[in-house]
Short mmCIF file of C-alpha atoms in Angstrom, two decimals:
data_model
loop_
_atom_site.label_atom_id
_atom_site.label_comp_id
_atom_site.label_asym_id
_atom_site.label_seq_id
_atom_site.Cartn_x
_atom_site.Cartn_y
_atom_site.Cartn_z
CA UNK Z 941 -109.42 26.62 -4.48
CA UNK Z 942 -108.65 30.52 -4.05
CA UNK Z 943 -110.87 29.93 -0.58
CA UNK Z 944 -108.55 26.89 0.72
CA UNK Z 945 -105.55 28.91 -0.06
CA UNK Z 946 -107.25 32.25 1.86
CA UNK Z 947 -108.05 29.90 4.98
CA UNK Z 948 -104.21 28.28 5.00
CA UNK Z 949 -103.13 32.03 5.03
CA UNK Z 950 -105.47 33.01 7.71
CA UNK Z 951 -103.98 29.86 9.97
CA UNK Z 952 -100.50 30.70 9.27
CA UNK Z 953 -100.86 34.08 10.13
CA UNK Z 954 -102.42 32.89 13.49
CA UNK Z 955 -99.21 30.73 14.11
CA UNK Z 956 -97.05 33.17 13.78
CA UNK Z 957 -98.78 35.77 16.51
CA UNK Z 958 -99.71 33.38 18.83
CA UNK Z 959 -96.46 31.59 19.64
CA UNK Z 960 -94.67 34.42 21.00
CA UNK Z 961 -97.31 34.81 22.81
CA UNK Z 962 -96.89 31.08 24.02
CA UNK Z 963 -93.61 31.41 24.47
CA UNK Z 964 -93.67 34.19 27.06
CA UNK Z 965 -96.45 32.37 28.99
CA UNK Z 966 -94.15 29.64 29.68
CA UNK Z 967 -91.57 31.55 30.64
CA UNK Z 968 -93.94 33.34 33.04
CA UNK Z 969 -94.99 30.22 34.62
CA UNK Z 970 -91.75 28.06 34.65
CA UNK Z 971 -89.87 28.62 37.81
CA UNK Z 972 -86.72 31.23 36.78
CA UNK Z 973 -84.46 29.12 38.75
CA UNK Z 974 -85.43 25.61 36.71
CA UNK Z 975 -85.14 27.50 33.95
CA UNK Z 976 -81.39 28.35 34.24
CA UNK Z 977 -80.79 24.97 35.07
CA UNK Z 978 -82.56 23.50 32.00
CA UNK Z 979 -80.59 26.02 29.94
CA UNK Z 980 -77.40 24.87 31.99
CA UNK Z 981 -78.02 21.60 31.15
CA UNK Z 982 -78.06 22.13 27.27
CA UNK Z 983 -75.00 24.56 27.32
CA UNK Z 984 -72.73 22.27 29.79
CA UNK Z 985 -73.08 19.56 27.48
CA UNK Z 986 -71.88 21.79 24.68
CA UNK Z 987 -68.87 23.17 26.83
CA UNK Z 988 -67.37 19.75 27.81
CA UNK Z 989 -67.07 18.78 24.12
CA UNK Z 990 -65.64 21.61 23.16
CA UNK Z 991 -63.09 21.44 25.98
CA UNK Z 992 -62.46 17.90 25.16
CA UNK Z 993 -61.98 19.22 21.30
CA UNK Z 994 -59.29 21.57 22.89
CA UNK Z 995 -57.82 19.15 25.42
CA UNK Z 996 -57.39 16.73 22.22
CA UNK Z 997 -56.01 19.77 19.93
CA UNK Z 998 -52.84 20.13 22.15
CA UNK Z 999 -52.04 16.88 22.67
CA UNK Z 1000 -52.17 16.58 19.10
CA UNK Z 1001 -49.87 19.60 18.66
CA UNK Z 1002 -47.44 19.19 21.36
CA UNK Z 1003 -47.34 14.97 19.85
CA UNK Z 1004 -46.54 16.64 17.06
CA UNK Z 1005 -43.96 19.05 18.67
CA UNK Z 1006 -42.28 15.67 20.42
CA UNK Z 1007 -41.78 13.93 17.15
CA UNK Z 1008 -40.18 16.74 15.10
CA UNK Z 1009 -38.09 17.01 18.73
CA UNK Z 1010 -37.09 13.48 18.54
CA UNK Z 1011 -36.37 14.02 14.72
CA UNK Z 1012 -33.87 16.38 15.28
CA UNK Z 1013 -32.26 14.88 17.86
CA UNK Z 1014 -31.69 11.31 16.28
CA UNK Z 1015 -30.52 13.49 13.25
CA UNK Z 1016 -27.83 15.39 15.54
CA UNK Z 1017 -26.95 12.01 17.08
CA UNK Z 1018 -26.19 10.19 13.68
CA UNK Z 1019 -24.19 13.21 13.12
CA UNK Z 1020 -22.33 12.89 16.18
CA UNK Z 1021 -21.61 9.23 15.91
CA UNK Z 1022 -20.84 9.92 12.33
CA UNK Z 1023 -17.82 11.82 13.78
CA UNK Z 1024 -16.91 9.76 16.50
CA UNK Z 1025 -16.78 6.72 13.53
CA UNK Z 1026 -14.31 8.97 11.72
CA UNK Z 1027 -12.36 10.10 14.73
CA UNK Z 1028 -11.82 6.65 15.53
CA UNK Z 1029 -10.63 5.44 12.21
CA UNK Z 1030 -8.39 8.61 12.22
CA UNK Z 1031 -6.74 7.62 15.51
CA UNK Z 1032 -6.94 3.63 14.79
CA UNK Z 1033 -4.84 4.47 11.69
CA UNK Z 1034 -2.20 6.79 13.30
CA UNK Z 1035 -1.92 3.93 15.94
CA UNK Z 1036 -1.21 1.12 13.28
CA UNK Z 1037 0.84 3.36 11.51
CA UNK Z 1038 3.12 4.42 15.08
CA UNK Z 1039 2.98 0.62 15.08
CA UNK Z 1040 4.63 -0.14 12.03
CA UNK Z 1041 7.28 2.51 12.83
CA UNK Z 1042 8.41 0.90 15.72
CA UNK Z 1043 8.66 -1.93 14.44
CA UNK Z 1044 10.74 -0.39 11.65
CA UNK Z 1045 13.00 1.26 13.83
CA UNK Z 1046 13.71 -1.88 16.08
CA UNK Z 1047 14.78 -3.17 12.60
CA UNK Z 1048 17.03 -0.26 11.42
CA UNK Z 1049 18.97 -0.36 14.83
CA UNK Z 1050 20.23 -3.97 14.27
CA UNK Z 1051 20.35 -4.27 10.59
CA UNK Z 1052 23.75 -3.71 9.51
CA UNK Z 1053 22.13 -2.27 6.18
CA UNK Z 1054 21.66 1.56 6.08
CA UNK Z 1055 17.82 2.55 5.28
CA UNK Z 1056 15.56 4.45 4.25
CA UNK Z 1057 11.78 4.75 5.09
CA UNK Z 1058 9.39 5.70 1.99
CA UNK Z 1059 5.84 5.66 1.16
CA UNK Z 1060 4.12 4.15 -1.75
CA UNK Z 1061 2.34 7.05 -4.22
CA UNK Z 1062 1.01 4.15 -7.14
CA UNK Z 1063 1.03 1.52 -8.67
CA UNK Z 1064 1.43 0.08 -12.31
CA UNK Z 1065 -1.62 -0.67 -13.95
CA UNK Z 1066 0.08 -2.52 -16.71
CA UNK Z 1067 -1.07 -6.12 -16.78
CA UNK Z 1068 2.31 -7.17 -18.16
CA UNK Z 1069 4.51 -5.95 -15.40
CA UNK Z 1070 4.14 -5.40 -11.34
CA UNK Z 1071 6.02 -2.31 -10.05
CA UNK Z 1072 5.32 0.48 -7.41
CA UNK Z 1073 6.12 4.11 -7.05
CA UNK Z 1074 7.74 5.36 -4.16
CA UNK Z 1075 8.55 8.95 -2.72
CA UNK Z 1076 12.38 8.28 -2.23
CA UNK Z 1077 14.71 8.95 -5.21
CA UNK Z 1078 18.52 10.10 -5.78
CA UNK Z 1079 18.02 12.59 -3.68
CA UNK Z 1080 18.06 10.33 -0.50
CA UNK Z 1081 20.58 7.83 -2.04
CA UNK Z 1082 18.64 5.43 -3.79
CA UNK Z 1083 20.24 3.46 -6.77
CA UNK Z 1084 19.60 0.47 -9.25
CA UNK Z 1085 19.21 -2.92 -8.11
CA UNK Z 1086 18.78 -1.93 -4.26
CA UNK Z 1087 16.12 -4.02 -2.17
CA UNK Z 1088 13.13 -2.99 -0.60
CA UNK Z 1089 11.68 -5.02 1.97
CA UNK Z 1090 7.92 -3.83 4.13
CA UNK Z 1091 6.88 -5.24 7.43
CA UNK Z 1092 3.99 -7.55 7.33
CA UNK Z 1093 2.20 -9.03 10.31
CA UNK Z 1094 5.75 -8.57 12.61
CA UNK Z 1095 7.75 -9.94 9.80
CA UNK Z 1096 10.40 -8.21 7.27
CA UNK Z 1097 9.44 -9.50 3.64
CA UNK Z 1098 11.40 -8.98 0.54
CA UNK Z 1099 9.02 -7.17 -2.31
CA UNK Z 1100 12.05 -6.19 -4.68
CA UNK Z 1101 14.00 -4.25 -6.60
CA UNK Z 1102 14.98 -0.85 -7.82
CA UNK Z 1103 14.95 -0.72 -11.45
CA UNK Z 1104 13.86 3.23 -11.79
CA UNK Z 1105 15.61 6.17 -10.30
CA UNK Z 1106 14.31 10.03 -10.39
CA UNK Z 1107 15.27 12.43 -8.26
CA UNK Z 1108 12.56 12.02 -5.57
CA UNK Z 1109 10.68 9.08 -6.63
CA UNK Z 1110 11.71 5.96 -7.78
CA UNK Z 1111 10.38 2.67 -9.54
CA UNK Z 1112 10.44 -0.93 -7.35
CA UNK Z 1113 10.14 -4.32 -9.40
CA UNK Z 1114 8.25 -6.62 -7.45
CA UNK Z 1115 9.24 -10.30 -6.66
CA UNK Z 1116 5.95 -10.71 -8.66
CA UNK Z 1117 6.97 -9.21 -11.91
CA UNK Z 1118 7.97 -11.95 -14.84
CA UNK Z 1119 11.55 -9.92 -15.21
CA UNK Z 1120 12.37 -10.32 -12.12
CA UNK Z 1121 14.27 -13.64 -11.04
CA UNK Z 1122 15.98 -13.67 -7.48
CA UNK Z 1123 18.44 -17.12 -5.93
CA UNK Z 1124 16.33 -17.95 -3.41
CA UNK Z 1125 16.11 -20.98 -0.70
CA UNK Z 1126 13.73 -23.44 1.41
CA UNK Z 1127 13.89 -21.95 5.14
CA UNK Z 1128 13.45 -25.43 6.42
CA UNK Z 1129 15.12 -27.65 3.81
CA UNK Z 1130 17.85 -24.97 3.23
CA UNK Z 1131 17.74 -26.15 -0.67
CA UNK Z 1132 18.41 -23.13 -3.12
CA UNK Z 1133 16.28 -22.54 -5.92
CA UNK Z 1134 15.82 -19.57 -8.14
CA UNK Z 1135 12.39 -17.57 -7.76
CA UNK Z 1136 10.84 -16.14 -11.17
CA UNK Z 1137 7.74 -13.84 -11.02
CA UNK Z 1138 4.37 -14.85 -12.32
CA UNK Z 1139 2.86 -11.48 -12.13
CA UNK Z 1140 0.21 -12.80 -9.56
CA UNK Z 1141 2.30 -15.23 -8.11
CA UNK Z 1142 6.27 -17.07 -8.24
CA UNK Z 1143 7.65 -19.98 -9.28
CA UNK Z 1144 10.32 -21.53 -8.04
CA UNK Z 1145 12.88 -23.25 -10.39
CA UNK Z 1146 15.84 -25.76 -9.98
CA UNK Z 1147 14.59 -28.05 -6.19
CA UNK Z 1148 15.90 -31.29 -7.11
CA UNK Z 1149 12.79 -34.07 -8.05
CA UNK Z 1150 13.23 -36.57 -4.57
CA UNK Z 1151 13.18 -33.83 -2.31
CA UNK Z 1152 11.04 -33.82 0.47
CA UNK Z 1153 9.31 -30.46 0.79
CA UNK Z 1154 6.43 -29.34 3.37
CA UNK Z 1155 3.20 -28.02 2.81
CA UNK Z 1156 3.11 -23.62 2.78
CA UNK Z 1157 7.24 -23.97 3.77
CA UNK Z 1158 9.05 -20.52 3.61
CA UNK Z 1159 10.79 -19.41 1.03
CA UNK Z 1160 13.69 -16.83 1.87
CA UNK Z 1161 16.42 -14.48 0.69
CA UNK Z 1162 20.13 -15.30 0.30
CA UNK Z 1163 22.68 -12.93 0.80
CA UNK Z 1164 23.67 -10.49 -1.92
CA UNK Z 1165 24.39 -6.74 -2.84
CA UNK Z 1166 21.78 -4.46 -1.27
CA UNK Z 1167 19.86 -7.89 0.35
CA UNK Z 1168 20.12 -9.05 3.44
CA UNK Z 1169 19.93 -13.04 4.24
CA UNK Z 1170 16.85 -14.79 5.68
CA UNK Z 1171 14.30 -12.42 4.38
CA UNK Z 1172 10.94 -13.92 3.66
CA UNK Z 1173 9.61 -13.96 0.47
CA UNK Z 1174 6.65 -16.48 0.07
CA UNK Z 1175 5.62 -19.83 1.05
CA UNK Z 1176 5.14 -22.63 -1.18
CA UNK Z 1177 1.49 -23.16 -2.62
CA UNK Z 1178 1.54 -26.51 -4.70
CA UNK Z 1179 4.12 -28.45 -5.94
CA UNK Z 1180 4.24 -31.21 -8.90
CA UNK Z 1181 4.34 -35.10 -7.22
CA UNK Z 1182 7.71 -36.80 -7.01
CA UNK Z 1183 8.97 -37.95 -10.77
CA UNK Z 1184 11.66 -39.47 -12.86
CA UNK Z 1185 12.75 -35.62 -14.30
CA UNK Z 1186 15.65 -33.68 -12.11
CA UNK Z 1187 12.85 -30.96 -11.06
CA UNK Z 1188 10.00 -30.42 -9.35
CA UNK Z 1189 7.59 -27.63 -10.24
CA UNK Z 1190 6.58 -25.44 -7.03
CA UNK Z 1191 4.09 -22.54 -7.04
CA UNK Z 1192 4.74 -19.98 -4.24
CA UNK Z 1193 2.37 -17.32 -3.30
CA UNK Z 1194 3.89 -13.75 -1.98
CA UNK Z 1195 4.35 -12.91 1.41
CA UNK Z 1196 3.10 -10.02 0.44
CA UNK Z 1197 -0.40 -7.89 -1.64
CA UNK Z 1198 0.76 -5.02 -3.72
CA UNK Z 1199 -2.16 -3.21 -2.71
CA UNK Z 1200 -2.00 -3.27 1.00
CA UNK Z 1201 1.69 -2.31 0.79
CA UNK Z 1202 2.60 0.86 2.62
CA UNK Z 1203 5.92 1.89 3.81
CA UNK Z 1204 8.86 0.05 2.45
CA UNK Z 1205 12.41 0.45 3.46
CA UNK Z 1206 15.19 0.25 1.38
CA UNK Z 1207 18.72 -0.96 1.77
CA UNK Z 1208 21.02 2.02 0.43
CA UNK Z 1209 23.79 0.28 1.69
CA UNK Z 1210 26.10 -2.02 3.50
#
């Protein structure tokens, strides 16, 4: 055993003198110049993938660069049409609003009413009663029972009353409100009535049982202290069928949503 081991020692020990020795003889005898070009050949190899590692490296990064680019700039965009949304709201509004205006001031100059413009700064939350707040008060000559009308799609419609004075703000009772009841008539019928609030809606009272009444026909204002004539009001919604009794029950709907309202005007005076 010790022998087989001395004999693998011996060989190993041979290997390792004679193939440097081996190694230089080929060099010797290979031609120099195939030489280079075998070593060429394993080395180009090498340097074409590791270009192609490169090459692929900043495509990756400037991919990378292009997408945070775009990033940002879809970012700035949404900002920008963010404000161009809000600038055109902005100037939609004042238009609307110059709109109504005009419209309010074609109205003043052939009304034979004195008015007043005002703004609406709340409403009653109270599910008993239906009233608005608006910025005109004593100060500007507003008093009790005085009308306020707002324009609605090109027409002048009656809303109501005064009922609360301050000093620069003042209380309107709507056409809507169950206190408030107004003589009214038909627009096309010219039949009177009186007009009660329903909170969400009117009835009107007192249209004799035989008469003939169309379907959504205005209902409008008669003449009184602080009202003009011909103002509209509502339009009928449903009415009872034709009977025996001396009245027909008709449902009218406002002219007019509390919650859209936004200038009024209001008759100070005749």
């Amino acid at each position: 055993m010790a022998e087989k081991k001395q004999l693998a020692n011996i060989q190993f020990s041979r290997v390792r003198v004679f193939t440097p020795i081996f190694l230089s003889i080929i060099i010797i005898i290979l031609n120099p110049e195939e030489l280079r070009d075998a070593i060429k050949r394993c080395v180009i190899p090498i340097e074409v993938i590791s270009a192609k590692i490169k090459g692929s490296g900043a495509i990756l990064s400037e991919s990378v660069k292009d997408n945070i680019k775009l990033s940002l700039e879809k970012k700035e965009l949404e900002k920008q049409i963010s404000l161009l949304s809000f600038q055109y709201a902005k100037h939609k509004e004042l238009f609307l609003e110059n709109e109504r205006l005009r419209e309010i001031l074609k109205y003043k100059e052939k009304t034979k009413f004195n008015i007043i413009i005002g703004k609406i700064l709340g409403h009653d939350p109270s599910p008993l009663s239906s009233t608005i707040v608006i910025d005109r008060g004593s100060d500007d000559g507003v008093k009790k029972k005085q009308g306020v009308i707002s324009l609605i799609d090109g027409r002048n419609v009656f809303i109501g009353r005064m009922i609360d004075v301050f000093p620069q703000s003042s209380i309107v009772l709507l056409t809507t409100d169950p206190g408030l009841s107004l003589p009214v008539r038909l627009e096309v019928s010219r039949t009177r009535g009186l007009l009660v609030g329903k909170k969400h809606g009117m009835e009107l009272k007192f249209i004799p049982s035989q008469l003939d009444i169309l379907d959504k026909e205005p209902i409008v204002t008669l003449a009184g202290t602080y009202i003009p004539e011909g103002l509209l009001i509502g339009h009928v919604e449903s009415l009872s069928p034709k009977r025996r009794g001396l009245f027909r029950k008709i449902a009218v709907k406002p002219a007019f949503s509390p919650y859209k309202l936004e200038e009024v005007l209001i008759f100070v005076s005749n």
